[in-house]
XYZ file of C-alpha atoms in Angstrom:
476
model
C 114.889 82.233 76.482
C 116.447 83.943 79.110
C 116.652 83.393 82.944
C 114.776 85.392 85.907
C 117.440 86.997 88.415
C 116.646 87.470 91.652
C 118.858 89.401 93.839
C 118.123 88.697 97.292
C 119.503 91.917 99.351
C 120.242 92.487 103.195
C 119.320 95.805 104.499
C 122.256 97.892 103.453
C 123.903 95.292 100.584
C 123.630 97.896 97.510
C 119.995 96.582 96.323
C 119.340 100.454 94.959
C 123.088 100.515 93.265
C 122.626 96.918 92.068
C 119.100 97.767 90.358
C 120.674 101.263 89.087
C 123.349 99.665 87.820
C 120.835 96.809 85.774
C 119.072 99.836 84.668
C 121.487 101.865 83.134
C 122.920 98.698 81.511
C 120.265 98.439 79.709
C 120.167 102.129 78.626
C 123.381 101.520 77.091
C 122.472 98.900 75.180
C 119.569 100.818 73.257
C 119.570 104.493 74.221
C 115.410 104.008 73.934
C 114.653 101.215 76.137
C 113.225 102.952 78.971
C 110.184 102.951 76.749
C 110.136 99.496 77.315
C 111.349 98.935 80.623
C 108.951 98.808 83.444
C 110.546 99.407 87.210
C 108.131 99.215 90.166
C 108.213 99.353 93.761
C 105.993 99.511 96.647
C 106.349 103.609 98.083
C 106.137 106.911 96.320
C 109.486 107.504 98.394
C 111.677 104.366 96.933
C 110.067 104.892 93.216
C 111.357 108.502 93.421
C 114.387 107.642 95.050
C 115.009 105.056 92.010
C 114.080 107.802 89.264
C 116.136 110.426 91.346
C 119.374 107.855 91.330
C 118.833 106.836 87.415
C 118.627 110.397 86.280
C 121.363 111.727 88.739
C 123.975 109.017 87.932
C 122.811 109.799 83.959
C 124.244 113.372 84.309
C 126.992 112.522 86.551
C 128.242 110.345 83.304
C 127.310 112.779 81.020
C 129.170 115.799 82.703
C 132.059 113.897 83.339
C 131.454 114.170 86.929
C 132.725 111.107 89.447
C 130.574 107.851 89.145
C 130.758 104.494 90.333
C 129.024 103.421 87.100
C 131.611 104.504 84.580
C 134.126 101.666 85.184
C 131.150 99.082 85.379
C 129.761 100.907 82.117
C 133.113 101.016 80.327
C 133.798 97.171 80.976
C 130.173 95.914 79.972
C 129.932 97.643 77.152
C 133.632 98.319 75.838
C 133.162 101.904 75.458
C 136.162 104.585 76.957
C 135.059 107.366 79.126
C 134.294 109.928 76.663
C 132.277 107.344 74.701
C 129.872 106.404 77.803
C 129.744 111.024 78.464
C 128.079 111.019 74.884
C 125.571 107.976 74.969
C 124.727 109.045 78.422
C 124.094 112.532 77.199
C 121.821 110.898 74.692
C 120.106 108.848 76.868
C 119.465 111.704 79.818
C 118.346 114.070 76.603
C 115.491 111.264 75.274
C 114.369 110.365 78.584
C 113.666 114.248 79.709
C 111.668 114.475 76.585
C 109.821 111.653 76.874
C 109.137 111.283 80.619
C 105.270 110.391 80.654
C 107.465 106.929 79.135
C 110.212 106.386 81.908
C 107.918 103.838 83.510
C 109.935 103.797 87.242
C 106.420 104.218 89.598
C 104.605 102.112 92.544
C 102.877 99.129 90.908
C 99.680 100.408 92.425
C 99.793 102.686 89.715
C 101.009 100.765 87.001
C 97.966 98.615 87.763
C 95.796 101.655 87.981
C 97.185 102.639 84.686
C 96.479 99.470 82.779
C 92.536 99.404 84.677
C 92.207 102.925 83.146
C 92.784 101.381 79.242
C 90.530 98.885 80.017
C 87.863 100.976 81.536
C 85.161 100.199 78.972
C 85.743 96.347 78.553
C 84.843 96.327 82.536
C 82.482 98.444 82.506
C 84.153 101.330 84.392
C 83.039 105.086 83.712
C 84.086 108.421 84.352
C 81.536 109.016 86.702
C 82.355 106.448 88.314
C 82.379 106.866 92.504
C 86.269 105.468 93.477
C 86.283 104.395 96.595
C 88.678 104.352 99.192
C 87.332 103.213 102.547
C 86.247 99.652 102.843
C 84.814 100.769 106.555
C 82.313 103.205 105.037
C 81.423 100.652 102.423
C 80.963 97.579 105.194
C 79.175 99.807 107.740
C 76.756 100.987 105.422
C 76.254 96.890 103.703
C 75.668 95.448 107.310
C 72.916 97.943 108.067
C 71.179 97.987 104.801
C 71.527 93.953 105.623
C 69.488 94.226 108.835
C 66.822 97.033 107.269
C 65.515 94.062 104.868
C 66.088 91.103 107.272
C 61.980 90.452 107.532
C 61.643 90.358 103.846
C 64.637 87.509 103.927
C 63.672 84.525 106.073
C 66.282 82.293 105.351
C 68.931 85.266 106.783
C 66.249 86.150 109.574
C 67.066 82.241 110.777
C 71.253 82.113 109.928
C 71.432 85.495 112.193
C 69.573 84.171 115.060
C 71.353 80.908 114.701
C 74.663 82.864 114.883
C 73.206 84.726 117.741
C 72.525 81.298 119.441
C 75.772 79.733 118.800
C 77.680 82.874 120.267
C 76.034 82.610 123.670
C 76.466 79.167 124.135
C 80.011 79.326 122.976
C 80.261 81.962 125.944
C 81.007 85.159 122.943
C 79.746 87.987 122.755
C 76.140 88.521 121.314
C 76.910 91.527 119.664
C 76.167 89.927 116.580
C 76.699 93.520 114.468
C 80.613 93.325 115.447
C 81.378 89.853 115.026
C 80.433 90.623 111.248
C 82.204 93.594 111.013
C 84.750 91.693 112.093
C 84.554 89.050 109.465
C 82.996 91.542 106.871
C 86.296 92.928 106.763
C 88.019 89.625 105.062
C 86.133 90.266 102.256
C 88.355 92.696 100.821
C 90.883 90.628 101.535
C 92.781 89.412 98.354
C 92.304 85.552 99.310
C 88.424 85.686 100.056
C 88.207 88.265 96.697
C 90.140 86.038 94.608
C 88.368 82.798 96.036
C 84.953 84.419 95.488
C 85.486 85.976 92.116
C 86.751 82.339 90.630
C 83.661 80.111 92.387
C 80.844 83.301 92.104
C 78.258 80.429 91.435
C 79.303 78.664 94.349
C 79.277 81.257 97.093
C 76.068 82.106 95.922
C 74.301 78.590 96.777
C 73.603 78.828 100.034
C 72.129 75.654 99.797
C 75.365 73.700 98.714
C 77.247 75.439 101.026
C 75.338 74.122 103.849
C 75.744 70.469 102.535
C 79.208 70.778 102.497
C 78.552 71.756 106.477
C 76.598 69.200 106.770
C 78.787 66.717 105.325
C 81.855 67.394 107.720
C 79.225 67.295 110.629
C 78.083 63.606 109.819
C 81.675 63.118 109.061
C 83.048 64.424 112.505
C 79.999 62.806 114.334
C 80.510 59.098 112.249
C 84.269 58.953 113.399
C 83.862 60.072 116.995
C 81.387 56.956 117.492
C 83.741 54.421 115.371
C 86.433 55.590 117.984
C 84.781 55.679 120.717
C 82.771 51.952 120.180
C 86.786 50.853 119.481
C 88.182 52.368 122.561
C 85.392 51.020 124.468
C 85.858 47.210 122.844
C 89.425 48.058 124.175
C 88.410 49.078 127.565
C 85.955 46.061 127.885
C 88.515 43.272 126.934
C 90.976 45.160 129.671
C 88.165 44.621 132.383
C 87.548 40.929 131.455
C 91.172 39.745 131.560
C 90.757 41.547 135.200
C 93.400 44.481 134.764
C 93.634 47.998 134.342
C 95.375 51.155 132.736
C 97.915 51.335 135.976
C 98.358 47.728 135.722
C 99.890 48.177 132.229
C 103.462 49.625 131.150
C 104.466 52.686 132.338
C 100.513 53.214 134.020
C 98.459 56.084 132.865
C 101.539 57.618 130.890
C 101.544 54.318 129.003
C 100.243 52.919 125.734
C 97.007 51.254 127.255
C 95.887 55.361 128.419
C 95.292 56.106 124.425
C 91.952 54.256 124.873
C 90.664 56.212 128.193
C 92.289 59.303 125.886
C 89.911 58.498 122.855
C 86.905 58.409 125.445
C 88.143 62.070 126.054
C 88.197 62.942 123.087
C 91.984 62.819 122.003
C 92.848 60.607 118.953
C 96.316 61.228 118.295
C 98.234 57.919 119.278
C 101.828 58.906 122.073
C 104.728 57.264 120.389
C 104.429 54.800 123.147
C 101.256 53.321 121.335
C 103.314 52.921 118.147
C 105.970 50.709 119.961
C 103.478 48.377 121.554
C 101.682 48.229 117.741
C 105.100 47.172 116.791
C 105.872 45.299 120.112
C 102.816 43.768 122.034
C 104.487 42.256 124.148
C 105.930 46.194 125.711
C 102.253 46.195 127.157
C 103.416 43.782 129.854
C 106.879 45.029 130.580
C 107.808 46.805 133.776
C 106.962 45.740 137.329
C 103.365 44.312 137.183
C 101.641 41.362 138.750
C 99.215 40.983 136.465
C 101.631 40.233 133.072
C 99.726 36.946 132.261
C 96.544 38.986 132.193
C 98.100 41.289 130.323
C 99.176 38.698 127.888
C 96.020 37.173 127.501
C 93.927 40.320 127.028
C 96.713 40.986 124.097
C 95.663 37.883 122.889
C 92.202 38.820 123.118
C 92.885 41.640 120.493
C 93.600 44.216 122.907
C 96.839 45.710 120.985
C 94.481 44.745 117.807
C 92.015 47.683 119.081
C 94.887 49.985 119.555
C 96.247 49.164 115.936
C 92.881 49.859 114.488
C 92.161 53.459 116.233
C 95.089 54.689 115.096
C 94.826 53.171 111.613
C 91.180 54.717 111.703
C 92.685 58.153 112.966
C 95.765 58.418 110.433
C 93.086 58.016 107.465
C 90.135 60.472 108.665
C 92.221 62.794 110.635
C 93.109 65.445 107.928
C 89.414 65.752 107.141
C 88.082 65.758 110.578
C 90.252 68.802 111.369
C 89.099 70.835 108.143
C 85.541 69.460 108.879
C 86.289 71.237 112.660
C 87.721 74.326 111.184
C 84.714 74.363 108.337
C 82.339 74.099 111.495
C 83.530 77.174 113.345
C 81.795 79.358 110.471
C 78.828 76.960 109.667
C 76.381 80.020 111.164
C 79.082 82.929 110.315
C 79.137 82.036 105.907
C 75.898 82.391 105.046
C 76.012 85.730 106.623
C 78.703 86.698 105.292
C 77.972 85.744 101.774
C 74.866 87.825 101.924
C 76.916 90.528 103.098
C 78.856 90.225 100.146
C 75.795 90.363 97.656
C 74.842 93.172 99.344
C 77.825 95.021 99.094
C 78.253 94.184 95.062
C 74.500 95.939 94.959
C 75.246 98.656 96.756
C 78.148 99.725 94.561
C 76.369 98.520 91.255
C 73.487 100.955 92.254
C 75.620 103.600 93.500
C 77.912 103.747 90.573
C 81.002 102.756 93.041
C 84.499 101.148 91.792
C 86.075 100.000 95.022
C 89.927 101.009 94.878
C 90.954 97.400 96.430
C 89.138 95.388 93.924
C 91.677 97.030 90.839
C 94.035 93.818 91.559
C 91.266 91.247 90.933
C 90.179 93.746 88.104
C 93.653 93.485 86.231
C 93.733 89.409 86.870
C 90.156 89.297 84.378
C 91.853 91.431 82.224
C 95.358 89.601 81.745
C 93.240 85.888 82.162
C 91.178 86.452 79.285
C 93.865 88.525 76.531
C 97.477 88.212 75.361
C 100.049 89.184 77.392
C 101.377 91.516 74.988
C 97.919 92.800 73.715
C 97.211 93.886 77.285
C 100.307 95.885 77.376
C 100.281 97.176 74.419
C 97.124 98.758 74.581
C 98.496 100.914 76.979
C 100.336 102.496 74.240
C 103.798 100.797 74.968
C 105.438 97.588 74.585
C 107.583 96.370 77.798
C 110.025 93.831 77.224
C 112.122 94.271 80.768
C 110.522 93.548 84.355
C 112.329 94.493 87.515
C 110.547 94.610 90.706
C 112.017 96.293 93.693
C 110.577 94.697 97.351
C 109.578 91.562 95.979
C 108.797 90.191 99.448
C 106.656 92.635 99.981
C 104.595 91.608 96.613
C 101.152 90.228 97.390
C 99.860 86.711 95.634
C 97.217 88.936 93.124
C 99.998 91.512 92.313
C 102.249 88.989 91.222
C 99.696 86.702 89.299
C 99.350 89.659 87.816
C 102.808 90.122 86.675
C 103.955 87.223 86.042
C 102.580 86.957 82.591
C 104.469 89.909 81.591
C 107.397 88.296 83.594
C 107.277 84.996 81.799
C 106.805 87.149 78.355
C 109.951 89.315 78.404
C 111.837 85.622 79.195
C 110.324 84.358 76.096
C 111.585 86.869 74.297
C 115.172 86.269 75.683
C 114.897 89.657 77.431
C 116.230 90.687 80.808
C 113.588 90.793 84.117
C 114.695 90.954 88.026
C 113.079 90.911 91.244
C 115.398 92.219 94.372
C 113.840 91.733 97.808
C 115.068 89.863 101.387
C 112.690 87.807 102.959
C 113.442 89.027 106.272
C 111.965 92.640 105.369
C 108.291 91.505 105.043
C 106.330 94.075 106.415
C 103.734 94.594 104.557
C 101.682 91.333 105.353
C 99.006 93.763 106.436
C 98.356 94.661 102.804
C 98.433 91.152 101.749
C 102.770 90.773 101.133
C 103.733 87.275 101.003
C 107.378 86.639 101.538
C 107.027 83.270 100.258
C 107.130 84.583 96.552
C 111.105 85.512 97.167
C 111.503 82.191 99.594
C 110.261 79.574 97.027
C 107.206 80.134 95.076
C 108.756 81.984 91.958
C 111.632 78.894 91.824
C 108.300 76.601 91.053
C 106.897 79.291 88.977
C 109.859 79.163 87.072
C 111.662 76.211 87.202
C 114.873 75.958 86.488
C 114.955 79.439 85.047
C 115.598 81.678 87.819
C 119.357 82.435 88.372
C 119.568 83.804 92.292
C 122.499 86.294 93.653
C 122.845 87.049 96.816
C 123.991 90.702 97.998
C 125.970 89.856 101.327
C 128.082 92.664 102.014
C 126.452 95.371 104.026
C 127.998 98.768 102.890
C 125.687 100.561 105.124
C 127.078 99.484 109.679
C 129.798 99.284 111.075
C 132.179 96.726 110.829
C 131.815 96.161 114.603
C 127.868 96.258 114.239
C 128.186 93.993 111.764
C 130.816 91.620 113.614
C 129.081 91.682 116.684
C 125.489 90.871 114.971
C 127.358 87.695 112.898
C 128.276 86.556 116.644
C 125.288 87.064 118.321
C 122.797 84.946 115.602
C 125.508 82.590 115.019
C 125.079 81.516 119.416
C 121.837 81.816 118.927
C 121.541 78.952 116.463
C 123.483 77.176 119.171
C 120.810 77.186 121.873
């Protein structure tokens, strides 16, 4: 079993030589393996910029013209010059030939490719609509959604409830864009992927609304327990005769966490952990009221404060989600209709929609072989690289990590090349995070990293000058 290298690349470090030069290494070690090597990047541009390169530097070596791959060549493989002119003449002859198989392309495509020999297992046909704009789709969903609103009570009452809650939130009550507005997340990949895996689910309108109602009591149940603890607090203060001011450090002190819970705000100061550790803080400073102080600690005072923020750590995570969850309680149940209606639309209209081919290919490769997917395709790819990685969206690289984690098992070669710091294509769902960390738990212990630090591309004064400037920075 081999290891996963990723190459993480500055702008201007030689990531386009350094994936050339894997490439042709692995030309010259079986003249036919660009049958079975699979390169993919995110732009028409850099895919034929990386076929342009491999084929260029190909003839270069086999006309005995200058290339920085011959010495890099020559020592990998132990062939002289001449030897490396022939095999690369070889090489440059097969892949003209064949060049439906020289799989360098956008992965887009690839994807599209492997949909297209699957066509009849999902149920896609020739005739077939594909579609390309999500807007046209969503425009058309939300007004075929308010056409047959009197013949669906239950949405007649969510859309006037969402009406409601916008007004006396002080929004807009243009209810038709605030759902265009969230009708667009559904072709997301994260609400697509979440609704594809829990269909059943999203379709229960009924347990969704528990689950609403559920962080509502929630919310509601620890609000009171705080506030009947805060006011127990408060209380015990006013019989020992004192007051807030009267205690450390005043109204900046530990004692103004209970007049804080009344407000609303749970989260003990780090002052309120030191007088949980410390009563006796409570009663420091210049006050002449510490034996009333003293005696209302006695009375369980610092015992109240202890117990809010005991009862706060515990509930807190799930009183935030529960406030989150509550911002959409009116907004969901529209939406999932939307959603339904959007799946009937297409069914009816004979419509594939373009962004669903990612979720498509995950069915596919979740239910078959990793190799029996491929291979249907009519090839069998044993080598992975992936140019951009950081660019690489969560779906797109469910989706290829199977193949990824096959060509390891098989002790072949795979690479991903990409710098975290060139994310830009978040918009399209890109999630650095793949390069940063996630494929070192995907792979544990199996992914060997290099980093490309010169840059070949500025000045050495640009480059001098940049060092200097980030390295103050850190400074500051």
């Amino acid at each position: 079993m081999s290891n996963l290298s990723a190459y993480r690349a500055s702008a201007g470090s030689g990531k386009t030589f350094t994936l050339t030069r894997e490439y042709l290494n692995l030309l010259f070690q079986d003249d036919k393996s660009y049958k079975n090597i699979l390169a993919v990047t995110f732009t028409n541009k850099a895919s034929g910029e990386m076929k342009n390169r491999i084929i260029s530097e190909l003839y270069n070596l086999s006309s005995n013209k200058p290339s920085k791959y011959l010495d890099i060549i020559c020592l990998e493989h132990k062939l002289n010059a001449h030897e490396v002119q022939q095999k690369a003449a070889t090489i440059l002859e097969q892949i003209l030939h064949n060049y439906s198989f020289f799989f360098v392309e956008i992965i887009d495509k690839f994807f599209q490719r492997v949909i297209k020999n699957f066509a009849k297992e999902l149920g896609i046909y020739s005739l077939q609509t594909v579609e390309l704009d999500n807007q046209r789709i969503l425009d058309l969903a939300i007004r075929q959604m308010f056409i047959d609103i009197d013949n669906n009570p239950d949405l007649k009452i969510w859309l006037q409830s969402f009406i409601s809650h916008q007004i006396e939130n002080g929004e807009s009550y243009n209810v038709k864009k605030k759902i265009l507005e969230f009708g667009k997340e559904l072709f997301s990949e994260s609400i697509s992927f979440a609704i594809s895996n829990n269909q059943a689910f999203y379709e229960n309108t009924e347990a969704i609304l528990q689950i609403y109602k559920t962080f509502d009591d929630f919310i509601k149940e620890t609000d009171s327990q705080m506030s009947q603890i805060a006011q127990s607090a408060l209380n015990i203060m006013a019989n020992a005769g004192i007051s807030v001011e009267d205690c450390y450090y005043g109204n900046k002190g530990a004692a103004q966490y209970f007049v804080k819970i009344m407000d609303g705000d749970y989260t003990p100061s780090k002052r309120v952990e030191d007088v949980i550790e410390n009563p006796e803080k409570l009663a420091l400073g210049k006050t002449s009221k510490k034996q009333e102080i003293l005696q209302a600690i006695n009375a369980g005072l610092v015992h109240k404060m202890q117990e809010a923020a005991q009862l706060w750590e515990q509930t807190r995570e799930t009183y935030y989600t529960g406030i989150a969850m509550l911002r959409f309680r009116f907004t969901f149940p529209v939406i999932t209709k939307l959603h339904g209606i959007i799946l009937d639309y297409c069914r009816t209209n004979n419509i594939h929609l373009l962004s669903n081919n990612n979720l498509l290919l995950r069915s596919i490769i979740k239910n078959n072989p990793t190799p029996f997917v491929y291979e249907k395709m009519g090839t069998f790819l044993q080598n992975v690289m992936i140019d951009e990685f950081q660019d690489t969206s969560n779906l797109q690289w469910e989706n290829m990590k199977p193949l990824v984690d096959n060509s390891l098992a098989a002790d072949k070669k795979s690479l991903v090349v990409g710098d975290v710091k060139q994310s830009i294509y978040r918009w399209r769902n890109g999630d650095w995070r793949l390069l940063g960390h996630n494929i070192y738990n995907d792979f544990e212990n199996r992914v060997e990293t290099h980093l490309l630090q010169t840059n070949y591309r500025s000045d050495g004064n640009i480059i001098s000058f940049n060092n200097r400037l980030f390295d103050s920075c850190k400074e500051l």
